[in-house]
PDB file of C-alpha atoms in Angstrom:
ATOM      1  CA  MET Z   1      -4.534   3.676   1.492  1.00  0.00           C
ATOM      2  CA  ALA Z   2      -6.503   5.841  -0.729  1.00  0.00           C
ATOM      3  CA  ALA Z   3      -2.614   7.249  -1.345  1.00  0.00           C
ATOM      4  CA  CYS Z   4      -1.812   3.518  -2.506  1.00  0.00           C
ATOM      5  CA  LEU Z   5      -4.345   3.413  -4.442  1.00  0.00           C
ATOM      6  CA  LEU Z   6      -2.978   6.391  -6.388  1.00  0.00           C
ATOM      7  CA  ALA Z   7       0.297   5.423  -6.276  1.00  0.00           C
ATOM      8  CA  VAL Z   8      -1.190   2.636  -8.401  1.00  0.00           C
ATOM      9  CA  LEU Z   9      -3.060   4.121 -10.659  1.00  0.00           C
ATOM     10  CA  SER Z  10      -0.475   6.905 -11.028  1.00  0.00           C
ATOM     11  CA  PRO Z  11       1.083   5.274 -14.432  1.00  0.00           C
ATOM     12  CA  LEU Z  12      -2.417   6.227 -16.100  1.00  0.00           C
ATOM     13  CA  VAL Z  13      -0.744   9.832 -15.700  1.00  0.00           C
ATOM     14  CA  ALA Z  14       1.623   9.703 -18.614  1.00  0.00           C
ATOM     15  CA  LEU Z  15      -0.763   7.028 -20.394  1.00  0.00           C
ATOM     16  CA  ARG Z  16       1.144   3.584 -19.273  1.00  0.00           C
ATOM     17  CA  TRP Z  17      -1.004   1.157 -17.118  1.00  0.00           C
ATOM     18  CA  PRO Z  18       0.767  -1.014 -14.115  1.00  0.00           C
ATOM     19  CA  ALA Z  19       0.361  -4.040 -15.885  1.00  0.00           C
ATOM     20  CA  GLY Z  20       3.203  -5.782 -13.901  1.00  0.00           C
ATOM     21  CA  LEU Z  21       1.600  -4.541 -10.595  1.00  0.00           C
ATOM     22  CA  LEU Z  22      -1.918  -6.246 -11.864  1.00  0.00           C
ATOM     23  CA  LEU Z  23      -0.447  -9.249 -13.866  1.00  0.00           C
ATOM     24  CA  GLY Z  24       2.458 -10.156 -12.623  1.00  0.00           C
ATOM     25  CA  SER Z  25       3.028 -13.206 -11.202  1.00  0.00           C
ATOM     26  CA  TRP Z  26       3.408 -12.354  -7.096  1.00  0.00           C
ATOM     27  CA  ARG Z  27       3.817 -15.351  -4.666  1.00  0.00           C
ATOM     28  CA  LEU Z  28       1.135 -15.899  -2.057  1.00  0.00           C
ATOM     29  CA  PRO Z  29      -0.924 -12.934  -2.695  1.00  0.00           C
ATOM     30  CA  ILE Z  30      -3.556 -14.587  -0.166  1.00  0.00           C
ATOM     31  CA  LEU Z  31      -1.115 -12.985   2.397  1.00  0.00           C
ATOM     32  CA  ILE Z  32      -1.825  -9.847   1.526  1.00  0.00           C
ATOM     33  CA  TRP Z  33      -5.152  -9.807   0.728  1.00  0.00           C
ATOM     34  CA  ALA Z  34      -5.695 -11.324   4.544  1.00  0.00           C
ATOM     35  CA  ALA Z  35      -3.489  -8.709   5.720  1.00  0.00           C
ATOM     36  CA  LEU Z  36      -5.457  -6.003   4.054  1.00  0.00           C
ATOM     37  CA  GLY Z  37      -9.123  -7.551   4.993  1.00  0.00           C
ATOM     38  CA  ALA Z  38      -7.787  -8.125   8.223  1.00  0.00           C
ATOM     39  CA  GLN Z  39      -6.890  -4.304   8.736  1.00  0.00           C
ATOM     40  CA  ILE Z  40     -10.027  -3.263   7.493  1.00  0.00           C
ATOM     41  CA  VAL Z  41     -11.905  -5.395   9.779  1.00  0.00           C
ATOM     42  CA  LEU Z  42      -9.921  -4.080  12.759  1.00  0.00           C
ATOM     43  CA  ILE Z  43     -11.084  -0.270  12.239  1.00  0.00           C
ATOM     44  CA  ASP Z  44     -14.836  -1.223  11.258  1.00  0.00           C
ATOM     45  CA  VAL Z  45     -15.576  -4.165  13.778  1.00  0.00           C
ATOM     46  CA  PRO Z  46     -15.771  -4.272  17.947  1.00  0.00           C
ATOM     47  CA  LEU Z  47     -13.445  -7.014  18.893  1.00  0.00           C
ATOM     48  CA  PRO Z  48     -12.927  -8.556  22.114  1.00  0.00           C
ATOM     49  CA  ASP Z  49     -10.061  -6.882  24.903  1.00  0.00           C
ATOM     50  CA  GLY Z  50      -6.664  -7.943  23.442  1.00  0.00           C
ATOM     51  CA  PHE Z  51      -7.938  -9.720  20.538  1.00  0.00           C
ATOM     52  CA  ALA Z  52      -8.036  -6.147  17.936  1.00  0.00           C
ATOM     53  CA  PRO Z  53      -3.657  -5.040  19.185  1.00  0.00           C
ATOM     54  CA  ALA Z  54      -2.655  -9.040  18.562  1.00  0.00           C
ATOM     55  CA  LEU Z  55      -4.338  -9.113  15.465  1.00  0.00           C
ATOM     56  CA  HIS Z  56      -3.280  -5.920  14.051  1.00  0.00           C
ATOM     57  CA  LEU Z  57       0.388  -7.147  14.538  1.00  0.00           C
ATOM     58  CA  ALA Z  58      -0.775 -10.154  12.570  1.00  0.00           C
ATOM     59  CA  THR Z  59      -1.175  -8.456   9.917  1.00  0.00           C
ATOM     60  CA  TYR Z  60       2.142  -7.038   9.428  1.00  0.00           C
ATOM     61  CA  VAL Z  61       3.699 -10.248  10.060  1.00  0.00           C
ATOM     62  CA  ALA Z  62       1.309 -11.776   6.979  1.00  0.00           C
ATOM     63  CA  ALA Z  63       2.112  -8.546   5.080  1.00  0.00           C
ATOM     64  CA  LEU Z  64       5.985  -8.554   5.682  1.00  0.00           C
ATOM     65  CA  ALA Z  65       6.172 -12.383   5.017  1.00  0.00           C
ATOM     66  CA  PHE Z  66       4.232 -11.711   1.296  1.00  0.00           C
ATOM     67  CA  LEU Z  67       6.753  -8.806   0.867  1.00  0.00           C
ATOM     68  CA  TRP Z  68       9.872 -11.226   1.642  1.00  0.00           C
ATOM     69  CA  LEU Z  69       8.423 -14.157  -0.706  1.00  0.00           C
ATOM     70  CA  ASN Z  70       8.070 -11.073  -3.616  1.00  0.00           C
ATOM     71  CA  ARG Z  71      11.195  -9.300  -2.723  1.00  0.00           C
ATOM     72  CA  SER Z  72      12.464  -9.361  -6.434  1.00  0.00           C
ATOM     73  CA  VAL Z  73      10.089  -7.219  -7.791  1.00  0.00           C
ATOM     74  CA  PRO Z  74      11.269  -3.488  -7.817  1.00  0.00           C
ATOM     75  CA  GLY Z  75       9.984  -0.995  -5.478  1.00  0.00           C
ATOM     76  CA  VAL Z  76       8.902  -4.050  -2.826  1.00  0.00           C
ATOM     77  CA  LEU Z  77      11.830  -3.268  -0.586  1.00  0.00           C
ATOM     78  CA  VAL Z  78      11.037   0.034   0.092  1.00  0.00           C
ATOM     79  CA  VAL Z  79       7.233  -1.235   0.747  1.00  0.00           C
ATOM     80  CA  ALA Z  80       8.941  -3.504   3.290  1.00  0.00           C
ATOM     81  CA  ALA Z  81      11.002  -0.526   4.652  1.00  0.00           C
ATOM     82  CA  GLY Z  82       7.965   0.956   5.769  1.00  0.00           C
ATOM     83  CA  ALA Z  83       5.892  -1.943   6.767  1.00  0.00           C
ATOM     84  CA  VAL Z  84       9.166  -2.605   8.825  1.00  0.00           C
ATOM     85  CA  SER Z  85       9.070   0.937  10.337  1.00  0.00           C
ATOM     86  CA  ASN Z  86       5.367   0.699  11.517  1.00  0.00           C
ATOM     87  CA  GLY Z  87       5.149  -3.198  12.568  1.00  0.00           C
ATOM     88  CA  VAL Z  88       8.027  -2.220  14.932  1.00  0.00           C
ATOM     89  CA  THR Z  89       6.993   0.737  16.412  1.00  0.00           C
ATOM     90  CA  ILE Z  90       3.112  -0.975  16.576  1.00  0.00           C
ATOM     91  CA  ALA Z  91       4.885  -3.790  18.063  1.00  0.00           C
ATOM     92  CA  LEU Z  92       6.684  -1.720  20.899  1.00  0.00           C
ATOM     93  CA  ASN Z  93       4.044   0.647  21.611  1.00  0.00           C
ATOM     94  CA  GLY Z  94       1.583  -2.141  22.597  1.00  0.00           C
ATOM     95  CA  GLY Z  95      -0.254  -3.035  19.294  1.00  0.00           C
ATOM     96  CA  VAL Z  96      -0.927   0.324  18.479  1.00  0.00           C
ATOM     97  CA  LEU Z  97       0.959   2.953  16.001  1.00  0.00           C
ATOM     98  CA  PRO Z  98       1.599   6.405  18.415  1.00  0.00           C
ATOM     99  CA  ALA Z  99       0.149   9.147  16.770  1.00  0.00           C
ATOM    100  CA  SER Z 100       1.138  13.243  17.973  1.00  0.00           C
ATOM    101  CA  ALA Z 101      -2.141  14.939  19.178  1.00  0.00           C
ATOM    102  CA  ALA Z 102      -1.555  18.041  16.518  1.00  0.00           C
ATOM    103  CA  ALA Z 103      -1.651  15.466  13.606  1.00  0.00           C
ATOM    104  CA  THR Z 104      -4.508  13.520  15.632  1.00  0.00           C
ATOM    105  CA  ALA Z 105      -6.569  16.925  15.936  1.00  0.00           C
ATOM    106  CA  ALA Z 106      -5.934  18.172  12.403  1.00  0.00           C
ATOM    107  CA  ALA Z 107      -7.134  15.118  11.092  1.00  0.00           C
ATOM    108  CA  GLY Z 108     -10.523  15.281  13.038  1.00  0.00           C
ATOM    109  CA  ILE Z 109      -9.953  11.441  13.963  1.00  0.00           C
ATOM    110  CA  ASP Z 110     -12.086  10.656  17.058  1.00  0.00           C
ATOM    111  CA  PRO Z 111     -10.020   9.889  20.007  1.00  0.00           C
ATOM    112  CA  ASP Z 112     -12.904   7.470  20.856  1.00  0.00           C
ATOM    113  CA  HIS Z 113     -13.133   5.105  18.178  1.00  0.00           C
ATOM    114  CA  ALA Z 114     -13.242   0.905  19.222  1.00  0.00           C
ATOM    115  CA  PHE Z 115      -9.824   0.204  18.794  1.00  0.00           C
ATOM    116  CA  ALA Z 116      -7.198   2.580  17.537  1.00  0.00           C
ATOM    117  CA  ASN Z 117      -4.960   1.207  14.866  1.00  0.00           C
ATOM    118  CA  THR Z 118      -3.279   4.900  16.142  1.00  0.00           C
ATOM    119  CA  ALA Z 119      -3.949   6.683  19.169  1.00  0.00           C
ATOM    120  CA  VAL Z 120      -2.184   9.223  20.799  1.00  0.00           C
ATOM    121  CA  MET Z 121      -0.235   7.828  23.399  1.00  0.00           C
ATOM    122  CA  ASP Z 122       1.543   9.062  26.759  1.00  0.00           C
ATOM    123  CA  SER Z 123       4.584   7.958  26.772  1.00  0.00           C
ATOM    124  CA  PRO Z 124       5.018   6.149  23.362  1.00  0.00           C
ATOM    125  CA  VAL Z 125       8.671   4.422  22.040  1.00  0.00           C
ATOM    126  CA  LEU Z 126      10.151   5.324  18.641  1.00  0.00           C
ATOM    127  CA  PRO Z 127       7.481   8.362  18.820  1.00  0.00           C
ATOM    128  CA  TRP Z 128       8.900  10.094  15.644  1.00  0.00           C
ATOM    129  CA  LEU Z 129       8.269   6.559  13.588  1.00  0.00           C
ATOM    130  CA  GLY Z 130       4.434   6.994  14.275  1.00  0.00           C
ATOM    131  CA  ASP Z 131       1.630   9.065  12.989  1.00  0.00           C
ATOM    132  CA  VAL Z 132       2.941  12.492  13.113  1.00  0.00           C
ATOM    133  CA  PHE Z 133       1.557  14.024   9.863  1.00  0.00           C
ATOM    134  CA  ALA Z 134      -2.031  14.926   9.028  1.00  0.00           C
ATOM    135  CA  TRP Z 135      -3.927  15.008   5.981  1.00  0.00           C
ATOM    136  CA  PRO Z 136      -6.350  17.492   7.713  1.00  0.00           C
ATOM    137  CA  GLU Z 137      -9.556  17.682   7.462  1.00  0.00           C
ATOM    138  CA  PRO Z 138     -11.522  19.684   5.680  1.00  0.00           C
ATOM    139  CA  LEU Z 139      -9.495  17.839   2.937  1.00  0.00           C
ATOM    140  CA  PRO Z 140     -11.473  14.480   1.670  1.00  0.00           C
ATOM    141  CA  LEU Z 141     -10.000  11.349   3.123  1.00  0.00           C
ATOM    142  CA  ALA Z 142      -8.867  13.195   6.350  1.00  0.00           C
ATOM    143  CA  ASN Z 143      -6.138  11.123   8.425  1.00  0.00           C
ATOM    144  CA  THR Z 144      -2.953  10.476  10.161  1.00  0.00           C
ATOM    145  CA  PHE Z 145       0.639   8.940   8.457  1.00  0.00           C
ATOM    146  CA  SER Z 146       3.651   8.139   9.769  1.00  0.00           C
ATOM    147  CA  VAL Z 147       7.279   7.676   7.705  1.00  0.00           C
ATOM    148  CA  GLY Z 148       6.653   3.970   7.217  1.00  0.00           C
ATOM    149  CA  ASP Z 149       3.164   4.784   5.076  1.00  0.00           C
ATOM    150  CA  VAL Z 150       5.195   7.346   3.068  1.00  0.00           C
ATOM    151  CA  LEU Z 151       7.683   4.388   2.446  1.00  0.00           C
ATOM    152  CA  ILE Z 152       4.913   2.365   1.715  1.00  0.00           C
ATOM    153  CA  VAL Z 153       3.038   4.691  -0.824  1.00  0.00           C
ATOM    154  CA  VAL Z 154       6.473   5.563  -2.632  1.00  0.00           C
ATOM    155  CA  GLY Z 155       7.010   1.606  -2.830  1.00  0.00           C
ATOM    156  CA  VAL Z 156       4.076   0.896  -4.240  1.00  0.00           C
ATOM    157  CA  ALA Z 157       4.644   3.687  -6.844  1.00  0.00           C
ATOM    158  CA  MET Z 158       7.473   2.284  -7.702  1.00  0.00           C
ATOM    159  CA  VAL Z 159       6.164  -1.143  -7.835  1.00  0.00           C
ATOM    160  CA  ALA Z 160       3.127   0.166 -10.333  1.00  0.00           C
ATOM    161  CA  TRP Z 161       5.729   2.277 -12.579  1.00  0.00           C
ATOM    162  CA  ALA Z 162       8.300  -0.885 -12.690  1.00  0.00           C
ATOM    163  CA  GLY Z 163       6.059  -2.764 -14.784  1.00  0.00           C
ATOM    164  CA  ALA Z 164       4.265  -0.372 -16.749  1.00  0.00           C
ATOM    165  CA  ARG Z 165       3.251  -0.593 -20.238  1.00  0.00           C
ATOM    166  CA  PRO Z 166       2.153   1.747 -22.675  1.00  0.00           C
ATOM    167  CA  LEU Z 167      -1.863   2.134 -23.428  1.00  0.00           C
ATOM    168  CA  ARG Z 168      -2.498   1.684 -27.028  1.00  0.00           C
ATOM    169  CA  ALA Z 169      -5.420   3.469 -28.832  1.00  0.00           C
ATOM    170  CA  GLY Z 170      -7.435   1.432 -31.406  1.00  0.00           C
ATOM    171  CA  ARG Z 171      -5.761  -1.930 -32.823  1.00  0.00           C
ATOM    172  CA  PRO Z 172      -2.147  -2.319 -31.896  1.00  0.00           C
ATOM    173  CA  THR Z 173       0.047  -2.149 -34.731  1.00  0.00           C
ATOM    174  CA  PRO Z 174       1.798  -5.272 -36.189  1.00  0.00           C
ATOM    175  CA  SER Z 175       5.488  -5.595 -35.575  1.00  0.00           C
ATOM    176  CA  GLU Z 176       7.804  -6.313 -38.561  1.00  0.00           C
ATOM    177  CA  ASP Z 177       7.870 -10.172 -38.202  1.00  0.00           C
ATOM    178  CA  GLU Z 178       4.026  -9.971 -38.516  1.00  0.00           C
ATOM    179  CA  ALA Z 179       3.909  -7.683 -41.340  1.00  0.00           C
ATOM    180  CA  ALA Z 180       0.431  -7.626 -43.040  1.00  0.00           C
ATOM    181  CA  PRO Z 181       0.546  -9.546 -46.937  1.00  0.00           C
ATOM    182  CA  VAL Z 182       1.017  -7.127 -49.643  1.00  0.00           C
ATOM    183  CA  PRO Z 183      -2.083  -7.803 -52.461  1.00  0.00           C
ATOM    184  CA  SER Z 184      -0.968  -9.249 -55.443  1.00  0.00           C
ATOM    185  CA  ASP Z 185      -2.409  -7.926 -58.503  1.00  0.00           C
ATOM    186  CA  ARG Z 186      -2.410 -11.548 -60.173  1.00  0.00           C
TER     187      ARG Z 186
END
């Protein structure tokens, strides 16, 4: 999540702002906001057995529907590739993204968390598509991440840069068509 926020803000480094991403006319944006909100709830709120994995998969269905509806936006298909990678791996592993024990330990993740959206598993399906990389402790926001997560962040950066507009200091300069009138000496 933090990496996606940095990707969204990355045009600011070149004195540009992600206007297309922030002001674009997105189709059914409620789908992506609902998916993100549900994922936050999944991580922070204890839910009945069996409900959390089903809800986790449903968030990917909603996100993929949003991405499909907005597939013409540059970078969205890269985000979709990452979401498909994560979603298929989660579906094949009972609603959980498998994680490597080494990545989980490096990130300092508590294995006894109420619902693990990512967890070390005995016999995972497609383990190489799981959380096999770590942003380790003691770095801030330590966590594990997957190939799908990398694709999502790269795609979000592409979307942010595709619609980036220059930042302007002070007042905008008039275009040639809007040239200021020249005062007369009469």
